[in-house]
PDB file of C-alpha atoms in Angstrom:
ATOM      1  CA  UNK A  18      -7.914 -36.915  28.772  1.00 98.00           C
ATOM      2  CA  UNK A  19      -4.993 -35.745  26.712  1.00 98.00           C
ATOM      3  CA  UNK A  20      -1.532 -36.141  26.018  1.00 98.00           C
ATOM      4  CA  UNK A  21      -0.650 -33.183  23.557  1.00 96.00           C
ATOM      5  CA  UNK A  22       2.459 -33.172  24.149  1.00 95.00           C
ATOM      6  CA  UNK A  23       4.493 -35.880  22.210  1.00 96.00           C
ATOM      7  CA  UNK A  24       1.708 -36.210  19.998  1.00 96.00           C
ATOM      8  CA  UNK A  25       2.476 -35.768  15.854  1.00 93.00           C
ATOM      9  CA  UNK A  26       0.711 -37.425  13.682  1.00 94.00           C
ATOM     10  CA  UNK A  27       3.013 -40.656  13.310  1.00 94.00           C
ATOM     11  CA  UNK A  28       2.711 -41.697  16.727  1.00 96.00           C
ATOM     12  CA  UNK A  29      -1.243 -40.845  17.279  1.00 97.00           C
ATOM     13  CA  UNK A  30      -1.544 -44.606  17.302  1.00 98.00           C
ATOM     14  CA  UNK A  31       0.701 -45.365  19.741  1.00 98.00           C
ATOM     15  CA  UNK A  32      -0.594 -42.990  22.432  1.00 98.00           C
ATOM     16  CA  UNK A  33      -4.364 -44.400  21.719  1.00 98.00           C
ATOM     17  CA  UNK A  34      -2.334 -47.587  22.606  1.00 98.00           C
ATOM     18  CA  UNK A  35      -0.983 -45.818  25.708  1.00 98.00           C
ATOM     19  CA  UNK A  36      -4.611 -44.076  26.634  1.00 98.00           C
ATOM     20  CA  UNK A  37      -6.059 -47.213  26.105  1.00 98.00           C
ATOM     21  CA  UNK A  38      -3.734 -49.276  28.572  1.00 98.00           C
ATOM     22  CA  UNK A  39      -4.130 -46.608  31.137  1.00 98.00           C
ATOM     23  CA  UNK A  40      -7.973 -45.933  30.223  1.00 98.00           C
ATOM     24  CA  UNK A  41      -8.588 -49.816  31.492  1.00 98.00           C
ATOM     25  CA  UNK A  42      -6.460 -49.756  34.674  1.00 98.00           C
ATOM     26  CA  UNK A  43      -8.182 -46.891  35.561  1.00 98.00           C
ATOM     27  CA  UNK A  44     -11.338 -48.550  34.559  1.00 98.00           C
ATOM     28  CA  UNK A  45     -10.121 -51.334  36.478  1.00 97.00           C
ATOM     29  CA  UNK A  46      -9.812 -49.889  39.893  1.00 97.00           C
ATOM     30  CA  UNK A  47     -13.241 -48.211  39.921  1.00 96.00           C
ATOM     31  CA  UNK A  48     -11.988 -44.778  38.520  1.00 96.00           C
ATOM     32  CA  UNK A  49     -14.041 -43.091  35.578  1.00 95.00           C
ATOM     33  CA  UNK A  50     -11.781 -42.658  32.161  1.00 98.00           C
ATOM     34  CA  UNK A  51     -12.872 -41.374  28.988  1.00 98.00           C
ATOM     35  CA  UNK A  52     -13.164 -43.949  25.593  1.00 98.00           C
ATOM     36  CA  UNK A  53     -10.413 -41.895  23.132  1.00 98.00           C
ATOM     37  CA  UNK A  54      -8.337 -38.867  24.095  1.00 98.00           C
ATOM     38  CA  UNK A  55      -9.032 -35.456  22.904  1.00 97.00           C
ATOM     39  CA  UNK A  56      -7.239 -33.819  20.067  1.00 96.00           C
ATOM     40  CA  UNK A  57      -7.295 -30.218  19.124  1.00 91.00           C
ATOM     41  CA  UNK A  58      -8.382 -27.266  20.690  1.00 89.00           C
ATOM     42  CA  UNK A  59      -6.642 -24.626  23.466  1.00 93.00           C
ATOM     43  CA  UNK A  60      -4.421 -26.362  25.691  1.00 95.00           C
ATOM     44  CA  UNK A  61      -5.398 -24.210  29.144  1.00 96.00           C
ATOM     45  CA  UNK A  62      -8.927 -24.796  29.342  1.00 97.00           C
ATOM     46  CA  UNK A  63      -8.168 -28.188  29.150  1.00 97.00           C
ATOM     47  CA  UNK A  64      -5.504 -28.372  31.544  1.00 98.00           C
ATOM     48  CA  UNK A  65      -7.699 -26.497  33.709  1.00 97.00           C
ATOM     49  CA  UNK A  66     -10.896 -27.938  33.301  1.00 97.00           C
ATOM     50  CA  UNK A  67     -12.558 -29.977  36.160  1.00 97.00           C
ATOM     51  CA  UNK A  68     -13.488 -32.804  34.397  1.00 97.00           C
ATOM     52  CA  UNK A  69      -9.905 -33.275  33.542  1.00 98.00           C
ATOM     53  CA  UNK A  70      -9.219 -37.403  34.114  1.00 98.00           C
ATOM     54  CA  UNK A  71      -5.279 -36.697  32.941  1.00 98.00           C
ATOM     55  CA  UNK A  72      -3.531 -34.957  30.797  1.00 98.00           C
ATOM     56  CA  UNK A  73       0.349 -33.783  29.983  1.00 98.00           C
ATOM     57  CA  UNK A  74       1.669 -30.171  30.407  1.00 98.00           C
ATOM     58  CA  UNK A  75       5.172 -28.864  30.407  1.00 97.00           C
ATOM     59  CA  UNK A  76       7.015 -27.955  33.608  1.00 96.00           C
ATOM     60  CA  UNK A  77       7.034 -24.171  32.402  1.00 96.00           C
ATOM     61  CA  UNK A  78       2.781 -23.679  32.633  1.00 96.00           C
ATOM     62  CA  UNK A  79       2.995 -25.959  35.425  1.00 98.00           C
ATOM     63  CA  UNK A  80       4.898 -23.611  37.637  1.00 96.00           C
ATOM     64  CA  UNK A  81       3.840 -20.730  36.083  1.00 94.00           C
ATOM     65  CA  UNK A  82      -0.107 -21.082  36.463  1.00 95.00           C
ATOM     66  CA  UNK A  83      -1.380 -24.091  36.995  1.00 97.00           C
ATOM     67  CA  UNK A  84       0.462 -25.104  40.462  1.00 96.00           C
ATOM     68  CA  UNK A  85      -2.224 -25.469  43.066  1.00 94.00           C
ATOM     69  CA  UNK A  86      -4.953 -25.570  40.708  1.00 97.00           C
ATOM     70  CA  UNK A  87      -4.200 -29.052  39.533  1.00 98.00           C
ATOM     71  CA  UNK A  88      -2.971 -32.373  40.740  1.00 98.00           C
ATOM     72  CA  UNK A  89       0.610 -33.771  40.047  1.00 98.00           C
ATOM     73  CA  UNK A  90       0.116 -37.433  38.923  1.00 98.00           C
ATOM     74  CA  UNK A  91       3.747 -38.142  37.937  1.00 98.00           C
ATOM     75  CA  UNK A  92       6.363 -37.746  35.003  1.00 98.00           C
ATOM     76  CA  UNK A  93       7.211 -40.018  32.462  1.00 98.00           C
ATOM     77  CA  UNK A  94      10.715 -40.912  32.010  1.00 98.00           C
ATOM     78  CA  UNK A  95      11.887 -40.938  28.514  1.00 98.00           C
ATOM     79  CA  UNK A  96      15.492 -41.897  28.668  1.00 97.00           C
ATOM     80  CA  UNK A  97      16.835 -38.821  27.694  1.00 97.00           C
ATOM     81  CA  UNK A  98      20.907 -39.245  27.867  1.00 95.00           C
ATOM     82  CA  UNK A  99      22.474 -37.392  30.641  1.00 96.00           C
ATOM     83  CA  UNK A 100      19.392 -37.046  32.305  1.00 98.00           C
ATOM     84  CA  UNK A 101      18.297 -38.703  35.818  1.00 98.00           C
ATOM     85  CA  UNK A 102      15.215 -40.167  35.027  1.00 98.00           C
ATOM     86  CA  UNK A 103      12.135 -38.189  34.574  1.00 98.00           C
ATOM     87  CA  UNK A 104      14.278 -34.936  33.514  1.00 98.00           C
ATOM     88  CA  UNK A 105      14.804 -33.684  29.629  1.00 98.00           C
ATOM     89  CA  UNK A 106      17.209 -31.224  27.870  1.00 98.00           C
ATOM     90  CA  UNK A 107      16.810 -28.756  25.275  1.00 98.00           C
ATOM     91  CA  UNK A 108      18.654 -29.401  22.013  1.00 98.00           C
ATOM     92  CA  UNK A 109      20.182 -26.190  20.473  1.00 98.00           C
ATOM     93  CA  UNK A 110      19.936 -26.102  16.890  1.00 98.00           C
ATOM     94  CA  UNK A 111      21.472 -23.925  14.373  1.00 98.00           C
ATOM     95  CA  UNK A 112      22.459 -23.959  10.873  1.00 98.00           C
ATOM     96  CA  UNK A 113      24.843 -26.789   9.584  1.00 97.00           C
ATOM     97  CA  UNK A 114      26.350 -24.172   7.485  1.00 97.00           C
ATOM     98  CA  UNK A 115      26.471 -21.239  10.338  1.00 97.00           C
ATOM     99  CA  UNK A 116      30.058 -20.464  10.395  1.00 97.00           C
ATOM    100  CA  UNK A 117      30.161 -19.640  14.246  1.00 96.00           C
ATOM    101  CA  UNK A 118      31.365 -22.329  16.194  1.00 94.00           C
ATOM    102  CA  UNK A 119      30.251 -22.458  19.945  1.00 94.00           C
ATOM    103  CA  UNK A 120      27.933 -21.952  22.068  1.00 96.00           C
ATOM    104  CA  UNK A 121      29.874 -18.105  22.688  1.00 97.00           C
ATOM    105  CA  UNK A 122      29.722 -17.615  19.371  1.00 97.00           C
ATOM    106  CA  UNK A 123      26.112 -16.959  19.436  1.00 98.00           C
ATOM    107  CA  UNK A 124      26.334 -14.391  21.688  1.00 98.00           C
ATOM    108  CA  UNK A 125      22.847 -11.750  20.510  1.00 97.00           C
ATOM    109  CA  UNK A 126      22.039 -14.350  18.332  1.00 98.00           C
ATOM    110  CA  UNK A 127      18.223 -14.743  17.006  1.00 98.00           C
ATOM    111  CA  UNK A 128      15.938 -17.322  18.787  1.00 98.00           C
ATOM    112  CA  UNK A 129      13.275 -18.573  17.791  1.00 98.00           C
ATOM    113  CA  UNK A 130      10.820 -20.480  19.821  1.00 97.00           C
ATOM    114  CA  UNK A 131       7.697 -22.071  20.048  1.00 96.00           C
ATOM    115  CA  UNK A 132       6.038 -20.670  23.125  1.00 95.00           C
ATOM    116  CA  UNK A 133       6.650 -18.264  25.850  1.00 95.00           C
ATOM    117  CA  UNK A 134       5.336 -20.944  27.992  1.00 93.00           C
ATOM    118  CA  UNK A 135       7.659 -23.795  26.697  1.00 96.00           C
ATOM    119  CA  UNK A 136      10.564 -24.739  29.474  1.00 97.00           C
ATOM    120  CA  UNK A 137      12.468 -26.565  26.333  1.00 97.00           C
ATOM    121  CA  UNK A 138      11.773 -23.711  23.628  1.00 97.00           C
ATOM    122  CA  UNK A 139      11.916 -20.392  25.799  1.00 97.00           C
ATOM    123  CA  UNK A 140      12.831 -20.814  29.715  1.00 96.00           C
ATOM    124  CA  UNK A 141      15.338 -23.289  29.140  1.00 97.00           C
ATOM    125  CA  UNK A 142      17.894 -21.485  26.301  1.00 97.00           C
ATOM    126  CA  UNK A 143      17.908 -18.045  28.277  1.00 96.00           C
ATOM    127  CA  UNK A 144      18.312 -19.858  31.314  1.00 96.00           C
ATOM    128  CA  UNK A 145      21.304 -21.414  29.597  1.00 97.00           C
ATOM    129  CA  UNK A 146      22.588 -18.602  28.405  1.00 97.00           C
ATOM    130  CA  UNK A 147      22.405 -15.937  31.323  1.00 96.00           C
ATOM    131  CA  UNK A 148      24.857 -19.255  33.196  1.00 96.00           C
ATOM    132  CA  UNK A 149      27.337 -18.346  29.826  1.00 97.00           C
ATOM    133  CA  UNK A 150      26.776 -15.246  30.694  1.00 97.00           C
ATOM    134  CA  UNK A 151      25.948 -15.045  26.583  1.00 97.00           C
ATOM    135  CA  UNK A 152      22.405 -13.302  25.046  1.00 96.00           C
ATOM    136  CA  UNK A 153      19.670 -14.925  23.096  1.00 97.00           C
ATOM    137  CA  UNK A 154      17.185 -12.105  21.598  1.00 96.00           C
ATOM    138  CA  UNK A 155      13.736 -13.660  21.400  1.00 96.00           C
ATOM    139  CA  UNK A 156      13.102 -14.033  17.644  1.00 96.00           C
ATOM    140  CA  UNK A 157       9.815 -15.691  15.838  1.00 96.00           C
ATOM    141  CA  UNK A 158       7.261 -16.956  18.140  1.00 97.00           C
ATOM    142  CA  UNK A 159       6.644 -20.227  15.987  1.00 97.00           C
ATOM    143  CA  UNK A 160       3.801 -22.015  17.507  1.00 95.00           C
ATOM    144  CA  UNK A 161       5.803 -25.438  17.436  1.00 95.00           C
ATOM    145  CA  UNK A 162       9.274 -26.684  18.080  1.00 96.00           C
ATOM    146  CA  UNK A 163       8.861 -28.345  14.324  1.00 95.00           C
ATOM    147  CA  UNK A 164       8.354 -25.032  13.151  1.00 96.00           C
ATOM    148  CA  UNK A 165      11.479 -23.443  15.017  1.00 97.00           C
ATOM    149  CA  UNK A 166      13.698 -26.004  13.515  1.00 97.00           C
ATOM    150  CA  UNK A 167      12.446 -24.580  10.069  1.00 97.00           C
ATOM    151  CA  UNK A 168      12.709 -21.097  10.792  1.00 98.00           C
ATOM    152  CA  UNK A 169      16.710 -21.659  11.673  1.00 98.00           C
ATOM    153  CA  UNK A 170      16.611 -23.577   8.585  1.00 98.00           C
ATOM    154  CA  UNK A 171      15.550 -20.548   7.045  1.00 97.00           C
ATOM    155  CA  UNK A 172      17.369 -18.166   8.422  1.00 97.00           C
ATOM    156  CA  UNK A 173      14.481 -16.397  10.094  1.00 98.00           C
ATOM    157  CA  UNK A 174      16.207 -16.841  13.407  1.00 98.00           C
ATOM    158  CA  UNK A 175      19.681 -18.102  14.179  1.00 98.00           C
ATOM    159  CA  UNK A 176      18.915 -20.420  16.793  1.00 98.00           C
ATOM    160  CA  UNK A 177      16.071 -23.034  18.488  1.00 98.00           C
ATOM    161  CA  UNK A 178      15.929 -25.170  21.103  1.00 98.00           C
ATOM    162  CA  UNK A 179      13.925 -28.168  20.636  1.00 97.00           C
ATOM    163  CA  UNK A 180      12.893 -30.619  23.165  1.00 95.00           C
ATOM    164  CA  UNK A 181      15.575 -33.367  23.328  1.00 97.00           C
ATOM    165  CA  UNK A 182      12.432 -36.215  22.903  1.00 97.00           C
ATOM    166  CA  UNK A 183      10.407 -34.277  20.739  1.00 95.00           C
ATOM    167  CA  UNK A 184      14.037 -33.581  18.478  1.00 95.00           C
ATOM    168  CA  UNK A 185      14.021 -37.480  18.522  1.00 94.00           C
ATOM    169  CA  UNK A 186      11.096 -38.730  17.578  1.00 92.00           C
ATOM    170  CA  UNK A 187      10.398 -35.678  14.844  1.00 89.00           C
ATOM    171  CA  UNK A 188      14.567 -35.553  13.481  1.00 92.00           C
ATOM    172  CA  UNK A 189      14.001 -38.437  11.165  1.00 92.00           C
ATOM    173  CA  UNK A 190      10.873 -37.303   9.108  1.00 89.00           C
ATOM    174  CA  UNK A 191      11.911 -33.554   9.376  1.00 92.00           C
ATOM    175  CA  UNK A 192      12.666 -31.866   6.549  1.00 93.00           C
ATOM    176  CA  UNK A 193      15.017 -29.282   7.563  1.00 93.00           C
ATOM    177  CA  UNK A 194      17.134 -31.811   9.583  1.00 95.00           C
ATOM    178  CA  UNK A 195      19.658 -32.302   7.192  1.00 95.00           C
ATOM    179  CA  UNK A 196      20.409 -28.597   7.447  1.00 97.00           C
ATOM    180  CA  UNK A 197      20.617 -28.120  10.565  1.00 98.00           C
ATOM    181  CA  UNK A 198      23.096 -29.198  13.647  1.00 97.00           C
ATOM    182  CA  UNK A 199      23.579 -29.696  16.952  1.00 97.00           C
ATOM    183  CA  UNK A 200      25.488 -27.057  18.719  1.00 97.00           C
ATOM    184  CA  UNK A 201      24.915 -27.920  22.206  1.00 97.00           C
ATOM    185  CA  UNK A 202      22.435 -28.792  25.214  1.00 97.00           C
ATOM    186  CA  UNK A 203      20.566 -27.032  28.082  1.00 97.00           C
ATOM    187  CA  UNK A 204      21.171 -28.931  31.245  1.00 97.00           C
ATOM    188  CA  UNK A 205      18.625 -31.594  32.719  1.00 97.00           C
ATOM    189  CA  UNK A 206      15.409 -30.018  34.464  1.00 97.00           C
ATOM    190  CA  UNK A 207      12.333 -32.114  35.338  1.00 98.00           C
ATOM    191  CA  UNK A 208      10.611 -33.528  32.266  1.00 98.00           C
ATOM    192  CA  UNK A 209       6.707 -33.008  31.381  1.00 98.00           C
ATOM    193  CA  UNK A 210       4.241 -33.306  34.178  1.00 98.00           C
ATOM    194  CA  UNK A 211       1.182 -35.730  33.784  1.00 98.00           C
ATOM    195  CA  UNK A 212      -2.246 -33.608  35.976  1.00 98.00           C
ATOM    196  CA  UNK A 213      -5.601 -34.051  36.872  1.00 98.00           C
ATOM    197  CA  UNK A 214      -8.134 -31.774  37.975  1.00 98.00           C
ATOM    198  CA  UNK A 215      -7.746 -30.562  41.334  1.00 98.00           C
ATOM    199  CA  UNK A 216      -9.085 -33.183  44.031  1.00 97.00           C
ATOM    200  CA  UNK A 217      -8.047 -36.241  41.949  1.00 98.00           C
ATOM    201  CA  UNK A 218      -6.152 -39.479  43.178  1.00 97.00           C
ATOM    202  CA  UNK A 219      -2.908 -39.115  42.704  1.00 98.00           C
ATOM    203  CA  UNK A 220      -2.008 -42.618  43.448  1.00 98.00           C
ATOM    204  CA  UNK A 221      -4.596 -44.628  41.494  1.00 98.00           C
ATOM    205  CA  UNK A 222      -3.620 -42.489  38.539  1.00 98.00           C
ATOM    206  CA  UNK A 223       0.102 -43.158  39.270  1.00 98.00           C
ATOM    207  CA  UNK A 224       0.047 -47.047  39.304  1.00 98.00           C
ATOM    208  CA  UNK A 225      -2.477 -46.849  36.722  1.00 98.00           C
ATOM    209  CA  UNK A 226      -0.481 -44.960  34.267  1.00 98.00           C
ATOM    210  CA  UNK A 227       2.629 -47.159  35.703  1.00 98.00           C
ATOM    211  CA  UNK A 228       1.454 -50.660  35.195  1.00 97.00           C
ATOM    212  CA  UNK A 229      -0.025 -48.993  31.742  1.00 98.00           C
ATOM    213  CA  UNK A 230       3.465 -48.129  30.494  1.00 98.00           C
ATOM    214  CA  UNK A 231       4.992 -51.724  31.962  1.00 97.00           C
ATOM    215  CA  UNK A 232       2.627 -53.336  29.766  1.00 97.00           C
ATOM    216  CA  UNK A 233       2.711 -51.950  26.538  1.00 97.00           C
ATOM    217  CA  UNK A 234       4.122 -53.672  23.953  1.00 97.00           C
ATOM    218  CA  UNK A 235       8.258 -52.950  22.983  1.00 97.00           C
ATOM    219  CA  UNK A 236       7.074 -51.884  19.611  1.00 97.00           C
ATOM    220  CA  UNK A 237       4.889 -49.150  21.073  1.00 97.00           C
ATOM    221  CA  UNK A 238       7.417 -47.722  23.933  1.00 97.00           C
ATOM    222  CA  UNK A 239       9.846 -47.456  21.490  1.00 96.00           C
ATOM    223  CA  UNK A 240       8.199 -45.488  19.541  1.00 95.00           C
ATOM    224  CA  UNK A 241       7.195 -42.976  22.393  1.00 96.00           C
ATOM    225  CA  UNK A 242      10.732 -43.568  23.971  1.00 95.00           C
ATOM    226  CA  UNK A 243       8.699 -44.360  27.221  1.00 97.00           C
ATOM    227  CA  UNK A 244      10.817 -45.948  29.808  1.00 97.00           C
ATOM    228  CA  UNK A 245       8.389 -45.621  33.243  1.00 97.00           C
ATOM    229  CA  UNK A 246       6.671 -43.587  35.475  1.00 98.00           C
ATOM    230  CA  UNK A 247       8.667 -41.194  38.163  1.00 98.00           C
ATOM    231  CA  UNK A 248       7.361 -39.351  41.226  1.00 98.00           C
ATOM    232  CA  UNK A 249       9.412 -35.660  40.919  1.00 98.00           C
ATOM    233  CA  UNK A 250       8.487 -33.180  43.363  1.00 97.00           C
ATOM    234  CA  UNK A 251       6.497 -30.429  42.700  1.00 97.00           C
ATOM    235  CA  UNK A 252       9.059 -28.349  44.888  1.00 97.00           C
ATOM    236  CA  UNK A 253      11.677 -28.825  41.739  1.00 97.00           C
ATOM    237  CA  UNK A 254       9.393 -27.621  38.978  1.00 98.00           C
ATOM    238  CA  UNK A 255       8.327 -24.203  41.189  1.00 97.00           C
ATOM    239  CA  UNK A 256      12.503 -23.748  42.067  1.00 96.00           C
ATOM    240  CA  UNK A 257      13.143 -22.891  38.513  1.00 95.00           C
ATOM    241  CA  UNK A 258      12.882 -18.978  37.450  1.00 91.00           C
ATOM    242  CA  UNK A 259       9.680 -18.117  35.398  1.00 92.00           C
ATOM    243  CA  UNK A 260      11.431 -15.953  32.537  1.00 91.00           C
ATOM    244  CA  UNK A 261       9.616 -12.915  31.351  1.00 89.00           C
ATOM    245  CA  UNK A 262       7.560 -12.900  28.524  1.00 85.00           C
ATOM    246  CA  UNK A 263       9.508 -11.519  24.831  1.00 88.00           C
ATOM    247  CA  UNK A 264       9.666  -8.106  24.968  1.00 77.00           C
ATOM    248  CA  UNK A 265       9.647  -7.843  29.324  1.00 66.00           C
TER     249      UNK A 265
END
């Protein structure tokens, strides 16, 4: 089990709370459910793997590879504002001092992003900007939307877009923040799918991670902005375009 997603340092404690929670209501209705989650390592063979109990992805891998290999528990809703629930956004960041105004301003302007295979960091600006009808030129590949938020801030790239939950729980503690601002948002697409292996039970895992989430203490949700559980087709992940990779 693993949720890798929403997962810095400050707030490993509060998913073990969360694993925990759902750990026992799984434990509860006869289902098997590892003691701790697991930390580190590549990200596909464990979203992949068939002993997979549960784990978080992002809707990007999800349609790009892993539909029909895996099971689609559910998505958490995080409250994201001007979202329906269970859907994110992108914040765009660029320099507080960046003397270009809007979001046309930035027209061949540098991105930089964390992944290929990040909706929020990659699929979701260029989506946003082909509807502007505006040009983002794939810039550093930074391995993390921290790290993307530094590389504006450092004028290795011009412009990042950083998960609007991740941007919330990291904005505080980051210390590039105060350089940087927001210049606008990506609309809402579905948020980050919770999986299984293939052949799992979709429903005990639902109302086990549900009735987890209800139950955890305000302290805790807070902290991972956790509001619930949603059910989100997997039709609307697989109707968004897969863009190509940096470089075609």
């Amino acid at each position: 089990a693993a949720l890798p997603m929403y997962d810095p340092p400050h707030l490993q404690a509060a998913n073990d709370r969360l694993w925990a929670a759902i750990r026992d209501a799984l434990r509860a209705a006869g289902q098997q459910a590892p003691d701790a989650l697991t930390r580190g390592g590549e990200l596909w063979p464990l979203w992949q793997s068939p002993d997979l109990v549960l784990a978080q992805t992002c809707g990007l891998p999800y349609r790009a590879r892993l539909h029909g290999q895996v099971t689609l528990v559910g998505t958490p809703d995080y409250g994201v504002p001007g979202c329906p629930p269970g859907h994110y956004r992108s914040v765009l960041l660029v320099r507080k001092n960046d003397p270009r105004g809007g979001p046309f301003d930035f027209d061949g302007a540098v991105l930089a992003f964390n992944d290929p295979l990040s909706q929020s960091g990659y699929a979701a600006p260029l989506a946003h900007a082909a509807e502007l009808r505006i040009r983002l030129v794939p810039g550093p590949a930074t391995g993390a939307h921290s790290a993307s938020a530094t590389a504006v801030a450092e004028g290795r790239a011009d412009i990042a877009a950083v998960d609007a939950v991740t941007w919330a729980q990291l904005s505080p503690l980051h210390p590039a923040a105060a350089r940087l601002r927001v210049l606008a948002m990506t609309p809402p697409t579905p948020g980050l799918p919770l999986i299984a292996a293939a052949g799992a039970d979709a429903e005990t895992l639902f109302a086990a991670v549900g009735a987890a989430i209800a139950g955890l203490d305000a302290e805790t949700r807070a902290a991972l902005h956790l509001r619930g559980l949603v059910r989100i087709p997997a039709a609307e992940y697989l109707a968004l375009p897969v863009p190509p990779l940096p470089g075609g």
